[in-house]
mmCIF file of C-alpha atoms in Angstrom:
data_model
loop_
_atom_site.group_PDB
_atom_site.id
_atom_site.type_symbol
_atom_site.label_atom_id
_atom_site.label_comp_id
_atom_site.label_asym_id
_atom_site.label_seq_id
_atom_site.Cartn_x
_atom_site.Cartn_y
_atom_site.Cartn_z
ATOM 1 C CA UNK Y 57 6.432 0.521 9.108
ATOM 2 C CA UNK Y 58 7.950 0.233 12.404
ATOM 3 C CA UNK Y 59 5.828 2.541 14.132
ATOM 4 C CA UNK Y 60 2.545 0.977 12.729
ATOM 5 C CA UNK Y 61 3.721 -2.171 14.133
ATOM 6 C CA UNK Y 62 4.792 -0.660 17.358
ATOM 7 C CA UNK Y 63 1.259 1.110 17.468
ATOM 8 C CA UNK Y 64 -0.783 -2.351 16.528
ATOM 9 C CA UNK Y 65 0.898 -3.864 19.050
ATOM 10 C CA UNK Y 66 0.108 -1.393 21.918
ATOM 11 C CA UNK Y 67 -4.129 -1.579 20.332
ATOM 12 C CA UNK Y 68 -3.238 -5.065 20.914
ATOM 13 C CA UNK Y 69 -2.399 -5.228 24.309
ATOM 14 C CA UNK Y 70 -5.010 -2.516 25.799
ATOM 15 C CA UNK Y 71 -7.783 -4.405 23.954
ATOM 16 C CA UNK Y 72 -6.632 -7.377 25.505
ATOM 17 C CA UNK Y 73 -6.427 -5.603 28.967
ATOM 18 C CA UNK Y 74 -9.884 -4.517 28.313
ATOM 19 C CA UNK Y 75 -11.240 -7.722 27.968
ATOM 20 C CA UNK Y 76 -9.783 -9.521 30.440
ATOM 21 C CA UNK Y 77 -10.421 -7.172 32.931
ATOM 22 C CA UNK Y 78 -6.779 -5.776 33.818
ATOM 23 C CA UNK Y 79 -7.920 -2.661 32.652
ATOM 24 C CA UNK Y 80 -11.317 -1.369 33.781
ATOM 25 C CA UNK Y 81 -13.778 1.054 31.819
ATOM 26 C CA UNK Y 82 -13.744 4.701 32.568
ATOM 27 C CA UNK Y 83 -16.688 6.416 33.641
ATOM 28 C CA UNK Y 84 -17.273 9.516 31.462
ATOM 29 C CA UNK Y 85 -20.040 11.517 33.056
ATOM 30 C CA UNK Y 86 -18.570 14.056 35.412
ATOM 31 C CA UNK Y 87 -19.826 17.356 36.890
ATOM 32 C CA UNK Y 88 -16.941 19.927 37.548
ATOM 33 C CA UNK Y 89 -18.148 22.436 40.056
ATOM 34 C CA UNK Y 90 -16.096 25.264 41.358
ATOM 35 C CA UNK Y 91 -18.163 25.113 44.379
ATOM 36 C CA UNK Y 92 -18.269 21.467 45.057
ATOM 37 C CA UNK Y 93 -14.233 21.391 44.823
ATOM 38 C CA UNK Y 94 -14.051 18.476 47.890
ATOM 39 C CA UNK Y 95 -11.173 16.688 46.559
ATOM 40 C CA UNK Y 96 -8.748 15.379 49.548
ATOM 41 C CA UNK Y 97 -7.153 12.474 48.764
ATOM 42 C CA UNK Y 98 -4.679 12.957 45.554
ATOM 43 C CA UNK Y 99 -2.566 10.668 44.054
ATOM 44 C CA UNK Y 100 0.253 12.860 41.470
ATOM 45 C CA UNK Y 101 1.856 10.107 39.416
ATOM 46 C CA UNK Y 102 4.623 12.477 38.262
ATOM 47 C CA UNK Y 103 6.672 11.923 34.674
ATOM 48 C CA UNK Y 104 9.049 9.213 33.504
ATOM 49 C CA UNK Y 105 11.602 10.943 31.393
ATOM 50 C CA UNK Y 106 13.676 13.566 32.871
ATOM 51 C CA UNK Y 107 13.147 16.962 31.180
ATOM 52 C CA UNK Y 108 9.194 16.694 31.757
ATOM 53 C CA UNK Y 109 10.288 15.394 35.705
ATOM 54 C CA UNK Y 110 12.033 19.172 36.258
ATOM 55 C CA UNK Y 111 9.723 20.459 34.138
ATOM 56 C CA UNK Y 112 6.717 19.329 36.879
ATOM 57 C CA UNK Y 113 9.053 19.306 39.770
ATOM 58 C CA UNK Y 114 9.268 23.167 39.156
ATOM 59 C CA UNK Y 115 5.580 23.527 37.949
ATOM 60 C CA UNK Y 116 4.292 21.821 41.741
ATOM 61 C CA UNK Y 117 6.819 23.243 43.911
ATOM 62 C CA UNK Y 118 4.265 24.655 45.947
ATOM 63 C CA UNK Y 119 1.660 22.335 45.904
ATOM 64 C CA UNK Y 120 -0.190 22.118 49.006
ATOM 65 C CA UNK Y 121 1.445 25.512 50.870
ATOM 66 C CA UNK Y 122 -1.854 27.495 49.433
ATOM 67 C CA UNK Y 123 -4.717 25.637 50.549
ATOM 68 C CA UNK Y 124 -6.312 26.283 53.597
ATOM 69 C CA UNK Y 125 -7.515 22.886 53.917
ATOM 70 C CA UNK Y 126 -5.551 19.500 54.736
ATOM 71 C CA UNK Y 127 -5.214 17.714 51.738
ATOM 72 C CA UNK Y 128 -3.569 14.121 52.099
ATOM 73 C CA UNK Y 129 -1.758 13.751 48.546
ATOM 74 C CA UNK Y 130 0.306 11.194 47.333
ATOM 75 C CA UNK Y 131 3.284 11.014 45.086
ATOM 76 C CA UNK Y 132 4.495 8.443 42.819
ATOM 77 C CA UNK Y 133 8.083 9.235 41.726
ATOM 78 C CA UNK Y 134 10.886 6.891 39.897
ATOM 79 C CA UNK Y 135 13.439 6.121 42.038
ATOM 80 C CA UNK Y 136 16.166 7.307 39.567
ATOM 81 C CA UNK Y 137 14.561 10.951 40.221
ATOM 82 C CA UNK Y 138 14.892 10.675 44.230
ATOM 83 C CA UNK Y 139 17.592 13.238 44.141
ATOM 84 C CA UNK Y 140 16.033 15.863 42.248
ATOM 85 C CA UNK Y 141 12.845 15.678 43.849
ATOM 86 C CA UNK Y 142 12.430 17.980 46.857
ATOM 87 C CA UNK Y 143 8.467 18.060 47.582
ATOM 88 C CA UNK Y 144 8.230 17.245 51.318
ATOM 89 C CA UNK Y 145 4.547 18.168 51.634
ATOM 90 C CA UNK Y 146 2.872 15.166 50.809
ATOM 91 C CA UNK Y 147 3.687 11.027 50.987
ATOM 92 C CA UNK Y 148 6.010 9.882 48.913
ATOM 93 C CA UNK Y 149 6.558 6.681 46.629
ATOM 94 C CA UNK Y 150 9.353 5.317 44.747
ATOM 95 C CA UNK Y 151 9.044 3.311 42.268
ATOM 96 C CA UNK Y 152 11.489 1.036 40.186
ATOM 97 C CA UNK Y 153 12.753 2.471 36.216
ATOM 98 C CA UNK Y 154 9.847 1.904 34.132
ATOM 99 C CA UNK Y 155 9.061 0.734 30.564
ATOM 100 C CA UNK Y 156 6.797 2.979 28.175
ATOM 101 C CA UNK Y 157 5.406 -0.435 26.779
ATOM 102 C CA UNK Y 158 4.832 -2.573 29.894
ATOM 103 C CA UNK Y 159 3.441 -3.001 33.171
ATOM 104 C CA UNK Y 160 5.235 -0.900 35.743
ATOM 105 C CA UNK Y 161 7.902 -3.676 37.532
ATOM 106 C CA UNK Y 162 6.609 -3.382 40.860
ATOM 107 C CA UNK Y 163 2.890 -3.129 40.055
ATOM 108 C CA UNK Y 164 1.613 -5.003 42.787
ATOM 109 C CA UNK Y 165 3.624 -3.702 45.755
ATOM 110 C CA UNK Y 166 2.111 -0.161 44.721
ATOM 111 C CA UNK Y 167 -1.288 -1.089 43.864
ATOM 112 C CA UNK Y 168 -1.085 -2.692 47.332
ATOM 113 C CA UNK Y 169 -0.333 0.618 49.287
ATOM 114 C CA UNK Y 170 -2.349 2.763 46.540
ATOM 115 C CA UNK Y 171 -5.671 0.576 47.377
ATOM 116 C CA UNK Y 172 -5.164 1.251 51.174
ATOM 117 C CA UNK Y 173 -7.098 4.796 50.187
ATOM 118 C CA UNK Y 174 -9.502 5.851 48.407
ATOM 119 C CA UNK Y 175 -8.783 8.864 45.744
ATOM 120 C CA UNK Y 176 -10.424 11.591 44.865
ATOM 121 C CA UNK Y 177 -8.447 12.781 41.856
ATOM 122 C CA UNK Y 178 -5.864 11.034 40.278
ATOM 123 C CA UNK Y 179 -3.271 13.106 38.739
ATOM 124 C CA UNK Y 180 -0.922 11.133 35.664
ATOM 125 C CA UNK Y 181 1.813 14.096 34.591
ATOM 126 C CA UNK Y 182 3.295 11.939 31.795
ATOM 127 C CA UNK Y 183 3.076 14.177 28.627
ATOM 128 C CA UNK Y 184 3.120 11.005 26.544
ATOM 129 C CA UNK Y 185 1.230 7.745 26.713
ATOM 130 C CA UNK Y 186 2.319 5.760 29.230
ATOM 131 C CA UNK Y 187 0.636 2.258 29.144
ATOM 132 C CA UNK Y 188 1.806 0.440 32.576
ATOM 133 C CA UNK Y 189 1.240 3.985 34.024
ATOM 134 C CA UNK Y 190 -2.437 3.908 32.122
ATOM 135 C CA UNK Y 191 -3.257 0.634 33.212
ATOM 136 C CA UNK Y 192 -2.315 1.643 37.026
ATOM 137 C CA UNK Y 193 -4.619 4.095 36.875
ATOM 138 C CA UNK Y 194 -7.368 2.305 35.394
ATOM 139 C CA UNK Y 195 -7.183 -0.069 38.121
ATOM 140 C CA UNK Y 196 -7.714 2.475 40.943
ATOM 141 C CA UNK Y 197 -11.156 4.011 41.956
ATOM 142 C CA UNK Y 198 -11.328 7.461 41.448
ATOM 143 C CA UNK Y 199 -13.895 10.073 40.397
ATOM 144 C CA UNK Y 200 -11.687 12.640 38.302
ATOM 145 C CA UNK Y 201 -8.650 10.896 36.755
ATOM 146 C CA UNK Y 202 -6.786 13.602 34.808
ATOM 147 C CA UNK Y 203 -4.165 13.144 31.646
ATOM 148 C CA UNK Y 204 -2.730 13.983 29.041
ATOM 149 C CA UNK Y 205 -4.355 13.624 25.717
ATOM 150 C CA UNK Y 206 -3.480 11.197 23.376
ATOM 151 C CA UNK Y 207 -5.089 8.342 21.053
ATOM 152 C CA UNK Y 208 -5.239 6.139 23.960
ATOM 153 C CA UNK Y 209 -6.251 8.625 26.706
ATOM 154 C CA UNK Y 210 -9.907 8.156 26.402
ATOM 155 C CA UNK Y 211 -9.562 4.784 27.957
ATOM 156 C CA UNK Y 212 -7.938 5.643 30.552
ATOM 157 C CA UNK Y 213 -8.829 9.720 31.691
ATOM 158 C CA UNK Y 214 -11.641 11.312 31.871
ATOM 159 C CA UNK Y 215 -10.436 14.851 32.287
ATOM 160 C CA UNK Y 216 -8.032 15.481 29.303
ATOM 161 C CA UNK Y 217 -5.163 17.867 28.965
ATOM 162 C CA UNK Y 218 -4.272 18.809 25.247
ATOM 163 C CA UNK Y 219 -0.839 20.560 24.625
ATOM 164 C CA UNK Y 220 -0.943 18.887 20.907
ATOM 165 C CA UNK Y 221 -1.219 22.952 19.180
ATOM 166 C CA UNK Y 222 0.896 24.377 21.977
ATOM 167 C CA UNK Y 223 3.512 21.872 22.768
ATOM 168 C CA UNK Y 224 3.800 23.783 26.466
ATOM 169 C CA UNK Y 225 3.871 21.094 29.268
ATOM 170 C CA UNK Y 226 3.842 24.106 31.636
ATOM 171 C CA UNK Y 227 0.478 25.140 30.493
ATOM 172 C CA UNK Y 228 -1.197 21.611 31.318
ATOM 173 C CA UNK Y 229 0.680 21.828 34.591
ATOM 174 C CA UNK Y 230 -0.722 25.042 35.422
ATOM 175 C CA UNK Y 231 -4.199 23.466 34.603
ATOM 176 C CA UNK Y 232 -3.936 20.858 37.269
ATOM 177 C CA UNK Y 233 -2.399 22.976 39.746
ATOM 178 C CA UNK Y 234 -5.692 25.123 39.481
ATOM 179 C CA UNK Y 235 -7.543 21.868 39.517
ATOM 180 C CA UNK Y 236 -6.001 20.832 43.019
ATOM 181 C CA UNK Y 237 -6.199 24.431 44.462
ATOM 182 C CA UNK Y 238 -10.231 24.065 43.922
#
């Protein structure tokens, strides 16, 4: 019963969202060429809870040392994970702890330095649905915005990663690693 509720109540608030406007439609069509692979300005919004955090702190440890091309990428990393994060190769964020449920706390002093570029792909690493994480990406203008699958992804991603059979993070990593190296 509690979980129902707990689910109704998160249908709730992203149909809500919808219609108001705080969350804004996907586009679905996309063409993914190997060739075309122009994708320079990343934003990697990397996980909330601390065993997926190592898990893709280890995965991207070298993101950005193979390309031969300057790529400008951004990070978005919870402050409480400062000292175990050690990627020096791109911008980094900090942002405040962060409730699964909710809007992130300081939503509107990183959507104000987010909107100051525009992305190419936007990268959310949370395995599981994140809804204030969700609803920042839905409000930033990107072409490829990659996730994780889930009954709320659709929404929100139009490039879906599914570990559901495999239940190996490291696997969905490795995906979007290849993605970036394009």
């Amino acid at each position: 019963m509690f979980m129902s509720l707990k689910l109704l109540k998160l249908r709730c608030k992203i149909f809500i969202w919808s219609l108001t406007g705080k969350i804004k439609k996907i586009h679905p069509r996309l063409q993914l060429s190997l060739i075309q692979g122009n994708h320079n300005n990343i934003l990697i919004i990397f996980p909330n809870d601390e065993s997926s955090f190592r898990v893709a702190n280890y995965s991207f440890r070298n993101l950005g040392k193979k390309s031969s091309r300057k790529k400008n990428i951004k990070i978005l990393v919870e402050e409480q994970f400062e000292h175990l994060f050690h990627l020096r190769t791109s911008e980094t964020i900090f942002i405040h702890e962060t409730d699964p449920d909710r809007i992130l706390t300081d939503e509107k002093s990183v959507m104000l330095d987010l909107q100051q570029k525009e992305y190419d792909i936007i990268v959310d690493l949370n395995p599981k649905f994140h809804l204030g994480v969700a609803r920042l990406v839905s409000k930033l203008s990107a072409e490829m915005k990659v996730g994780f699958a889930s009954e709320f992804s659709d929404q929100f991603y139009n490039i879906q990663l599914d570990i559901s059979r495999s239940g190996i993070m490291e696997k969905g990593f490795k995906q979007i690693n290849w993605i970036l190296a394009q």
